PDB file of N, CA and C in Angstrom:
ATOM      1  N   UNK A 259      62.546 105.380 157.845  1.00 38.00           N
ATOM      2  CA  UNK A 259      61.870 104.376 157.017  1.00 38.00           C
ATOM      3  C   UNK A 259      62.281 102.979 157.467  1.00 38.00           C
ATOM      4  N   UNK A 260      61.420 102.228 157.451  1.00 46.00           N
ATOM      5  CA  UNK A 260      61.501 100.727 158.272  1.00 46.00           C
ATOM      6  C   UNK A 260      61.904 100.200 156.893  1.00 46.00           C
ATOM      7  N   UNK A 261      63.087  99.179 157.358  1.00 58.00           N
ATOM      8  CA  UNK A 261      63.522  98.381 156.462  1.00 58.00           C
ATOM      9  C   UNK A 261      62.213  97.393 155.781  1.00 58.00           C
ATOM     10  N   UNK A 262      62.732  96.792 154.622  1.00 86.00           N
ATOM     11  CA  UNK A 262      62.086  95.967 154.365  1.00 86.00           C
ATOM     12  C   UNK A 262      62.701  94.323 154.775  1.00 86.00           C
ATOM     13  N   UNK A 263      61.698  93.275 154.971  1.00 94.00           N
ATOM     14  CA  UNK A 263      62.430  92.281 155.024  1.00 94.00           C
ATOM     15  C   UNK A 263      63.346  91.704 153.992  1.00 94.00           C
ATOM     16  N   UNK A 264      63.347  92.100 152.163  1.00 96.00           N
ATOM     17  CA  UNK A 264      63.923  91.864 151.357  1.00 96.00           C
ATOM     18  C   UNK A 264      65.531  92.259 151.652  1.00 96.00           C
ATOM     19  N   UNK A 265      64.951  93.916 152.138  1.00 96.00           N
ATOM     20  CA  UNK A 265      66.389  94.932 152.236  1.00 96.00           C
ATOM     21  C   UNK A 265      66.816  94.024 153.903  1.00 96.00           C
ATOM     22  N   UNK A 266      66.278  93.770 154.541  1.00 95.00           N
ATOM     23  CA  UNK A 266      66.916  92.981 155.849  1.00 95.00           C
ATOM     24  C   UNK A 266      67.771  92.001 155.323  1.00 95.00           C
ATOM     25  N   UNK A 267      67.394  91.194 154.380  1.00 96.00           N
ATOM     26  CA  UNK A 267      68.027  89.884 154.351  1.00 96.00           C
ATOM     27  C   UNK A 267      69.188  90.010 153.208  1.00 96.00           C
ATOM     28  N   UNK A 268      69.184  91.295 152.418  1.00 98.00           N
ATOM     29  CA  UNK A 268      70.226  91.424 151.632  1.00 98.00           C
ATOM     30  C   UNK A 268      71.431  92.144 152.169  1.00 98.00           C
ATOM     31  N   UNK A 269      71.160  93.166 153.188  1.00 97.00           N
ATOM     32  CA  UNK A 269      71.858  93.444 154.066  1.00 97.00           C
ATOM     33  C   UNK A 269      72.577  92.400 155.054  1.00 97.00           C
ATOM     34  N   UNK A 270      71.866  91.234 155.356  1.00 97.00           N
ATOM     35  CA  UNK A 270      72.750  90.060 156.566  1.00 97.00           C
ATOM     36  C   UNK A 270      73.079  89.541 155.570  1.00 97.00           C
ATOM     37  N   UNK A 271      72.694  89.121 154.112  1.00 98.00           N
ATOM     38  CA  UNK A 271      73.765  88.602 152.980  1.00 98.00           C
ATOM     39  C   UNK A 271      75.213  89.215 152.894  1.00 98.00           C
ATOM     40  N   UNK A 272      75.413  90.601 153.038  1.00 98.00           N
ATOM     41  CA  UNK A 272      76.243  91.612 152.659  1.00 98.00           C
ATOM     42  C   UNK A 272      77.077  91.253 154.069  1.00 98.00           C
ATOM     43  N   UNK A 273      76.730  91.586 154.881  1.00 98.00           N
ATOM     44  CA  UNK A 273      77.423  91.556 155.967  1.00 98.00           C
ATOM     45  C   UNK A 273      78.206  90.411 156.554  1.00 98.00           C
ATOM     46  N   UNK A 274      77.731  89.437 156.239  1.00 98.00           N
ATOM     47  CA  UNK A 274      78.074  88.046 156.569  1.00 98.00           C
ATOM     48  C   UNK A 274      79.281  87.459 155.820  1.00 98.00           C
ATOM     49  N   UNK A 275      78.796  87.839 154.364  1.00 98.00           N
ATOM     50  CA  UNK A 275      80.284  87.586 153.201  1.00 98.00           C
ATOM     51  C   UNK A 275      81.087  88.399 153.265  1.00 98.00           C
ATOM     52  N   UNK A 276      81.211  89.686 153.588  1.00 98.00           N
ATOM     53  CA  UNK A 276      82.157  90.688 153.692  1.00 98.00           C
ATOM     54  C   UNK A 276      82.337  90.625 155.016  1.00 98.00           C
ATOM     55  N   UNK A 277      82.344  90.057 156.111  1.00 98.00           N
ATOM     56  CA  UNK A 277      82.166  89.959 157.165  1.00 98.00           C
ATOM     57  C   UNK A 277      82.375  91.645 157.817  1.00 98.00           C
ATOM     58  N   UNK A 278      81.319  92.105 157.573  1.00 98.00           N
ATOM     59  CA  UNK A 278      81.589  93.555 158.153  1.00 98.00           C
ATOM     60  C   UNK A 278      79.997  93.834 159.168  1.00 98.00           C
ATOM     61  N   UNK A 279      80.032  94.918 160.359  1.00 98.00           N
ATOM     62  CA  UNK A 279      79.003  94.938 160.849  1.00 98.00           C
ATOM     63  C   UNK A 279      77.339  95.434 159.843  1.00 98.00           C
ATOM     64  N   UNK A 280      76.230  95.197 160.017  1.00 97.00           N
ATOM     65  CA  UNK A 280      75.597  95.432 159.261  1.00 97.00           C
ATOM     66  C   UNK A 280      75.054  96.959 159.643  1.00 97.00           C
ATOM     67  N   UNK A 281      75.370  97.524 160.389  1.00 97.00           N
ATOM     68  CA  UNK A 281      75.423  99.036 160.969  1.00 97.00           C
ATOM     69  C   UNK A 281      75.790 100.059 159.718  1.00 97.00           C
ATOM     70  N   UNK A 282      77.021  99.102 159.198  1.00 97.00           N
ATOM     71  CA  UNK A 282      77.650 100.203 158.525  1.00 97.00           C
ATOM     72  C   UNK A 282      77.119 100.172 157.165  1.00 97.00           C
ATOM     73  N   UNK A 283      76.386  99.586 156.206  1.00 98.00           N
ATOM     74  CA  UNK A 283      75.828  99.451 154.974  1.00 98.00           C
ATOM     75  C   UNK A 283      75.026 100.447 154.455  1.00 98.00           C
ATOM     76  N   UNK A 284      75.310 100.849 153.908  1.00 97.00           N
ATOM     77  CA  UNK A 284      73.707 101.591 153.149  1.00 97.00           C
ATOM     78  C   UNK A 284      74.606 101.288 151.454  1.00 97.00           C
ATOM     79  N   UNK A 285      73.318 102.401 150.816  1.00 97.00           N
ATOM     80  CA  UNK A 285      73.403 102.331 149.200  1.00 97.00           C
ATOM     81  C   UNK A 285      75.290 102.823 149.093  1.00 97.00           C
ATOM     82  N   UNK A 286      75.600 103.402 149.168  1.00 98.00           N
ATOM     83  CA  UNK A 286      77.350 103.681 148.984  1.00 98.00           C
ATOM     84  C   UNK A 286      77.823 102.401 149.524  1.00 98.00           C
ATOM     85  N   UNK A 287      78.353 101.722 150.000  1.00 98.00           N
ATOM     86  CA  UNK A 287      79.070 100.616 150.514  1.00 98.00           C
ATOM     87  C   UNK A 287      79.537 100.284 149.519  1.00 98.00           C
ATOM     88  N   UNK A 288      80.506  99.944 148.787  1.00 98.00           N
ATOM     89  CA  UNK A 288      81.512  99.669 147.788  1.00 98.00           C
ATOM     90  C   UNK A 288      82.607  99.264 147.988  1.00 98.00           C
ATOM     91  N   UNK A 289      83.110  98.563 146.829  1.00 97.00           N
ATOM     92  CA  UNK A 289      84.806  97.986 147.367  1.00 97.00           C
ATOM     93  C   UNK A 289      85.332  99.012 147.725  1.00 97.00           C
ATOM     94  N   UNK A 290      85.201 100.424 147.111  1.00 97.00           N
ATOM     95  CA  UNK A 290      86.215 101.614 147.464  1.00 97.00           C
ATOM     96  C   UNK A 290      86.083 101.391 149.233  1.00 97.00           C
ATOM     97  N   UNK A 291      85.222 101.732 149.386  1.00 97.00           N
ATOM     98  CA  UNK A 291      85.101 101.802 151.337  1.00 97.00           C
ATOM     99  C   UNK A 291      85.366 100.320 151.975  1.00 97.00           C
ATOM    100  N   UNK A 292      85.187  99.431 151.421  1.00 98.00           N
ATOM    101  CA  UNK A 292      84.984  97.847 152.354  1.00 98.00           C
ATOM    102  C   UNK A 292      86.332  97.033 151.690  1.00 98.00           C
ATOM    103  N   UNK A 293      86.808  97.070 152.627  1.00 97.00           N
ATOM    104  CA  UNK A 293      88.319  96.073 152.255  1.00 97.00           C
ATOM    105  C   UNK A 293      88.086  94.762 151.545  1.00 97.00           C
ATOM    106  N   UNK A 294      87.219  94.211 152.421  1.00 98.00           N
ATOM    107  CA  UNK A 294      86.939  92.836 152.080  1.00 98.00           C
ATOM    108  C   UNK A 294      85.729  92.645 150.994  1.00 98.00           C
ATOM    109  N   UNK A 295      85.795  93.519 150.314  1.00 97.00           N
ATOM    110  CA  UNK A 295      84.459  93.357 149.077  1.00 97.00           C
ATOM    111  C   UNK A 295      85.794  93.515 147.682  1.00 97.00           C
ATOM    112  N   UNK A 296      86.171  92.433 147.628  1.00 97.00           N
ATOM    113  CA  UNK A 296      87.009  91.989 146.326  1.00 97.00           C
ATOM    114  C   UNK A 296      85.831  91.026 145.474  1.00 97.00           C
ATOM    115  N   UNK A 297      86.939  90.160 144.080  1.00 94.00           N
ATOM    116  CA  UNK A 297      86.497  90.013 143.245  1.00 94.00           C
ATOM    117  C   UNK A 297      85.685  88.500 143.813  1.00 94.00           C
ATOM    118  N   UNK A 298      86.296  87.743 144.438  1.00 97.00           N
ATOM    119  CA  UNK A 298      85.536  86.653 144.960  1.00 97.00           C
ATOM    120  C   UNK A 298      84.528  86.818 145.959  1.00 97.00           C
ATOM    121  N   UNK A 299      84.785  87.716 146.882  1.00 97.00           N
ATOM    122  CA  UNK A 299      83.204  87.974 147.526  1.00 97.00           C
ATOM    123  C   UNK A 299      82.292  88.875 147.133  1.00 97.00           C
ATOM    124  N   UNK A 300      82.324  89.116 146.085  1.00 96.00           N
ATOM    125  CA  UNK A 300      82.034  90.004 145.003  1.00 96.00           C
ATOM    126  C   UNK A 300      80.854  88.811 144.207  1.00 96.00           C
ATOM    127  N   UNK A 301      81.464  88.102 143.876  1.00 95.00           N
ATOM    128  CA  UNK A 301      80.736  86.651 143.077  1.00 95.00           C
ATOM    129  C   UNK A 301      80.060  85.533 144.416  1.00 95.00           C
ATOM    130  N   UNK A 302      80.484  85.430 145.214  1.00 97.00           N
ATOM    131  CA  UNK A 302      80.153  85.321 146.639  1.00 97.00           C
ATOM    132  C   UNK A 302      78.469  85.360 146.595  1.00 97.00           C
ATOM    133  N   UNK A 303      78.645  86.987 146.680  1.00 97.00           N
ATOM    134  CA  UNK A 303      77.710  87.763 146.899  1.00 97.00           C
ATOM    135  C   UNK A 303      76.207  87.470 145.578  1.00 97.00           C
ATOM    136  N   UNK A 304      77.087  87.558 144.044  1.00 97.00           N
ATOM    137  CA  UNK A 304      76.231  86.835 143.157  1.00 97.00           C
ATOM    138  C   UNK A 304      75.504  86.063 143.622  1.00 97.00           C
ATOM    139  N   UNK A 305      76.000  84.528 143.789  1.00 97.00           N
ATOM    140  CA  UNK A 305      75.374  83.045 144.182  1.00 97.00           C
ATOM    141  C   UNK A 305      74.381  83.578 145.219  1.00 97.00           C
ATOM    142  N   UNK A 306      74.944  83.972 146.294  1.00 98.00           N
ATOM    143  CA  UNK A 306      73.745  84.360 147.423  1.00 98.00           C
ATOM    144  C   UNK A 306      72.481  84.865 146.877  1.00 98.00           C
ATOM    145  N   UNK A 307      72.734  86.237 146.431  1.00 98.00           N
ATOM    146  CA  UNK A 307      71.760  87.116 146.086  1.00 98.00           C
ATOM    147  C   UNK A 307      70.444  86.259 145.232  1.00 98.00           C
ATOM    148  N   UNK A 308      71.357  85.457 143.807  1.00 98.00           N
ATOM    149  CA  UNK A 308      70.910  84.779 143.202  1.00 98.00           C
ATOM    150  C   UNK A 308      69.761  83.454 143.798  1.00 98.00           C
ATOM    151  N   UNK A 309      70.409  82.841 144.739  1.00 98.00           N
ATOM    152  CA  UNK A 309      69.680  81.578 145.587  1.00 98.00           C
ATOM    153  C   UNK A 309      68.450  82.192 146.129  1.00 98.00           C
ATOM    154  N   UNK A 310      68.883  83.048 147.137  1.00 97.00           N
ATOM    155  CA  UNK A 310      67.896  83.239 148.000  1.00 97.00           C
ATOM    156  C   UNK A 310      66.637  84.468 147.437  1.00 97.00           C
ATOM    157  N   UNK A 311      67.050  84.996 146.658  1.00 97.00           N
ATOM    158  CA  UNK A 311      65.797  85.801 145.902  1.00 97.00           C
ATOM    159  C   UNK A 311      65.530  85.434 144.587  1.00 97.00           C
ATOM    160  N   UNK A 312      65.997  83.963 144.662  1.00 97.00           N
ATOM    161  CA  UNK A 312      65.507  83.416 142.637  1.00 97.00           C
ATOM    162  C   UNK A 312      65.361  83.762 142.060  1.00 97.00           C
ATOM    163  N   UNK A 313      66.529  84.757 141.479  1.00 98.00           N
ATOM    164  CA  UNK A 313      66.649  85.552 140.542  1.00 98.00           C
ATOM    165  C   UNK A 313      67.889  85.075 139.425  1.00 98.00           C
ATOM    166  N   UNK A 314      68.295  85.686 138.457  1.00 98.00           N
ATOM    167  CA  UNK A 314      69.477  85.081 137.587  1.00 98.00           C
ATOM    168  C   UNK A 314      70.040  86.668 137.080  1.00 98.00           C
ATOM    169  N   UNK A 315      71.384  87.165 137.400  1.00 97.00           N
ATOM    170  CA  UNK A 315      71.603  88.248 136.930  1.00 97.00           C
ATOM    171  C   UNK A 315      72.445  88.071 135.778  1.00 97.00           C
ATOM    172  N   UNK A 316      72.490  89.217 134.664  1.00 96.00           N
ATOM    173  CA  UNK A 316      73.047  89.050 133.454  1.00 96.00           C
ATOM    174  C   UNK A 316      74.821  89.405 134.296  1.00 96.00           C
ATOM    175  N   UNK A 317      75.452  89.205 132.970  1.00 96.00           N
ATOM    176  CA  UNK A 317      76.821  89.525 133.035  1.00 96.00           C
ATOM    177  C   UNK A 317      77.128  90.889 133.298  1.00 96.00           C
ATOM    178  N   UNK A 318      76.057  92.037 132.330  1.00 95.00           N
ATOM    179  CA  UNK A 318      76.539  93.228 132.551  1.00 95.00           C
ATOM    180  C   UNK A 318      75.709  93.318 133.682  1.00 95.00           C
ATOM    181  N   UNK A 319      74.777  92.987 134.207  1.00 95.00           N
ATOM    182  CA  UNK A 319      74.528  93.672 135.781  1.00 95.00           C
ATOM    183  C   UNK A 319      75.724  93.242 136.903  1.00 95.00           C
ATOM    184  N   UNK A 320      76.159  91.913 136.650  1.00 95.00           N
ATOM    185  CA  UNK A 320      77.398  91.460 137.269  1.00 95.00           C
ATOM    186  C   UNK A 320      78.146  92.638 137.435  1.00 95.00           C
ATOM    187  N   UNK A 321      78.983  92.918 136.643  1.00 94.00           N
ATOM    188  CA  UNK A 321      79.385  93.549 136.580  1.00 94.00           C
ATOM    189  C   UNK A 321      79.543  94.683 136.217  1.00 94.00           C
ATOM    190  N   UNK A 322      78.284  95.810 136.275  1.00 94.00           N
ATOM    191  CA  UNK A 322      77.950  96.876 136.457  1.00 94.00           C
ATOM    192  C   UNK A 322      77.435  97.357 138.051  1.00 94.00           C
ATOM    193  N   UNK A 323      77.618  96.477 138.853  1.00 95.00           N
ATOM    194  CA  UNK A 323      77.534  97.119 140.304  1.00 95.00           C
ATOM    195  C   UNK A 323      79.042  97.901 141.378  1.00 95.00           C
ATOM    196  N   UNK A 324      78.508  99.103 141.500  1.00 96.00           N
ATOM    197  CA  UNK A 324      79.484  99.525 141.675  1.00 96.00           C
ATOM    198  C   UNK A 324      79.183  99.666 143.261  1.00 96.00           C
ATOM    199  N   UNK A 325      78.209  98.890 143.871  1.00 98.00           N
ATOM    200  CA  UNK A 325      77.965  99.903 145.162  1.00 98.00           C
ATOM    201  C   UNK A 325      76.643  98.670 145.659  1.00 98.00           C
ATOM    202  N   UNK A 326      76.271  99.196 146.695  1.00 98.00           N
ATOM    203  CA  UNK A 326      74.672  98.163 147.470  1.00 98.00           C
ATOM    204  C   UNK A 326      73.819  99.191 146.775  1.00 98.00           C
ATOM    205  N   UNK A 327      73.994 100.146 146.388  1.00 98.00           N
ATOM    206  CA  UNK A 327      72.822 100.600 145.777  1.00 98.00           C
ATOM    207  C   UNK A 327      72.136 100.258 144.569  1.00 98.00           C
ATOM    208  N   UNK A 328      73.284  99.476 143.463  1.00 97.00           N
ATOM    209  CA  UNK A 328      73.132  99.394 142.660  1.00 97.00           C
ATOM    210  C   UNK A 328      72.725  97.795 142.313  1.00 97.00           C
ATOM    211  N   UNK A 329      73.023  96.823 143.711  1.00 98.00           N
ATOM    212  CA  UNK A 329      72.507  96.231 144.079  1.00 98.00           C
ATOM    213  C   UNK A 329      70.996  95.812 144.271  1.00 98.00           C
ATOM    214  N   UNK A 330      70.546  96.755 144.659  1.00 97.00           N
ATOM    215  CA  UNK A 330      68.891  97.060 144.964  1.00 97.00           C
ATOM    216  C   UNK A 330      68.565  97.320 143.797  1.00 97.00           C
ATOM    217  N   UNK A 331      68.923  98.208 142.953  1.00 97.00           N
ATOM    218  CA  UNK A 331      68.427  98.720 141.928  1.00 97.00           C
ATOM    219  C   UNK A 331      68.096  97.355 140.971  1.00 97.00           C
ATOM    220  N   UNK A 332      69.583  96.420 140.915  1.00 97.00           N
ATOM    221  CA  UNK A 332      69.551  95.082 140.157  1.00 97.00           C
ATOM    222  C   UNK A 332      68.409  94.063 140.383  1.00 97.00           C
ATOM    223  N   UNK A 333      68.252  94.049 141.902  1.00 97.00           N
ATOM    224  CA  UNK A 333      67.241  93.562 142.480  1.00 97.00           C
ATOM    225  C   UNK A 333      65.709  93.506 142.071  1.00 97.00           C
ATOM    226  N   UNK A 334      65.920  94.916 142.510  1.00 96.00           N
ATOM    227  CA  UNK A 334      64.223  95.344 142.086  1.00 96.00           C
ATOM    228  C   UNK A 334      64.011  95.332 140.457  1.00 96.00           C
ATOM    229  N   UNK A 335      64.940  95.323 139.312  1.00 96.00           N
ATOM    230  CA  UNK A 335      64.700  95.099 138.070  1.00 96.00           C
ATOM    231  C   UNK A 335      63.848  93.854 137.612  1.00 96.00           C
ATOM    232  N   UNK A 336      64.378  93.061 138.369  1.00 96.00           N
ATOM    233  CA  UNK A 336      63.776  91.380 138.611  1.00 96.00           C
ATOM    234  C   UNK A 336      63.190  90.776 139.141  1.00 96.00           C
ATOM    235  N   UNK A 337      62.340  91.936 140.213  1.00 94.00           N
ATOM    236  CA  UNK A 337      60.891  91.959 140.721  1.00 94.00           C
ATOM    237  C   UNK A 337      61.154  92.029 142.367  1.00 94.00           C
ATOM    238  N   UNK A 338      62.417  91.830 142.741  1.00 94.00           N
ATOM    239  CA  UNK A 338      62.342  91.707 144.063  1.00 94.00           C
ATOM    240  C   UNK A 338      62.144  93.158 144.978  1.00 94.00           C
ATOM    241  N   UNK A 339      60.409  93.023 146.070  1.00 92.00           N
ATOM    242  CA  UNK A 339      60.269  93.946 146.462  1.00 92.00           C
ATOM    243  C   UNK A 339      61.374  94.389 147.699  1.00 92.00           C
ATOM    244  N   UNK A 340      61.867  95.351 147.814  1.00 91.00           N
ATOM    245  CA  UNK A 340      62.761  95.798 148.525  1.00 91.00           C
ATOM    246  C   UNK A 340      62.331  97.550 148.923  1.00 91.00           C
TER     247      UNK A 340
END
């Protein structure tokens, strides 16, 4: 399945702040697996997501993501096609 450009650009979001290759991402990617996905690039990741797909996430989606999957899922709640 061909990425989407939404899922392209949330993926080089992901990769860039966690500075990790974008090879390795899918829906599991989580702090458990990614060293560098703590609480500040964690919120990092908020602002980005937030800017570039003009969106506004609540507190509990904040912090109800446990993973990039759940990411997308947050995403697409708020219209973004992915």
């Amino acid at each position: 399945m061909e990425k989407t450009k939404n899922l392209e650009k949330l993926f080089n979001i992901i990769s860039r702040i966690l500075e990790i290759d974008i090879s390795i991402i899918n829906s599991k990617t989580s702090p458990d697996n990614i060293e560098t996905w703590d609480s500040y690039n964690g919120l990092m990741m908020v602002s980005e997501l937030e800017s570039i797909f003009n969106v506004h996430f609540t507190m509990d989606e904040v912090v109800g993501v446990r993973n990039v999957g759940d990411i997308i899922k947050a995403l697409k709640k708020h219209g973004v096609d992915l």
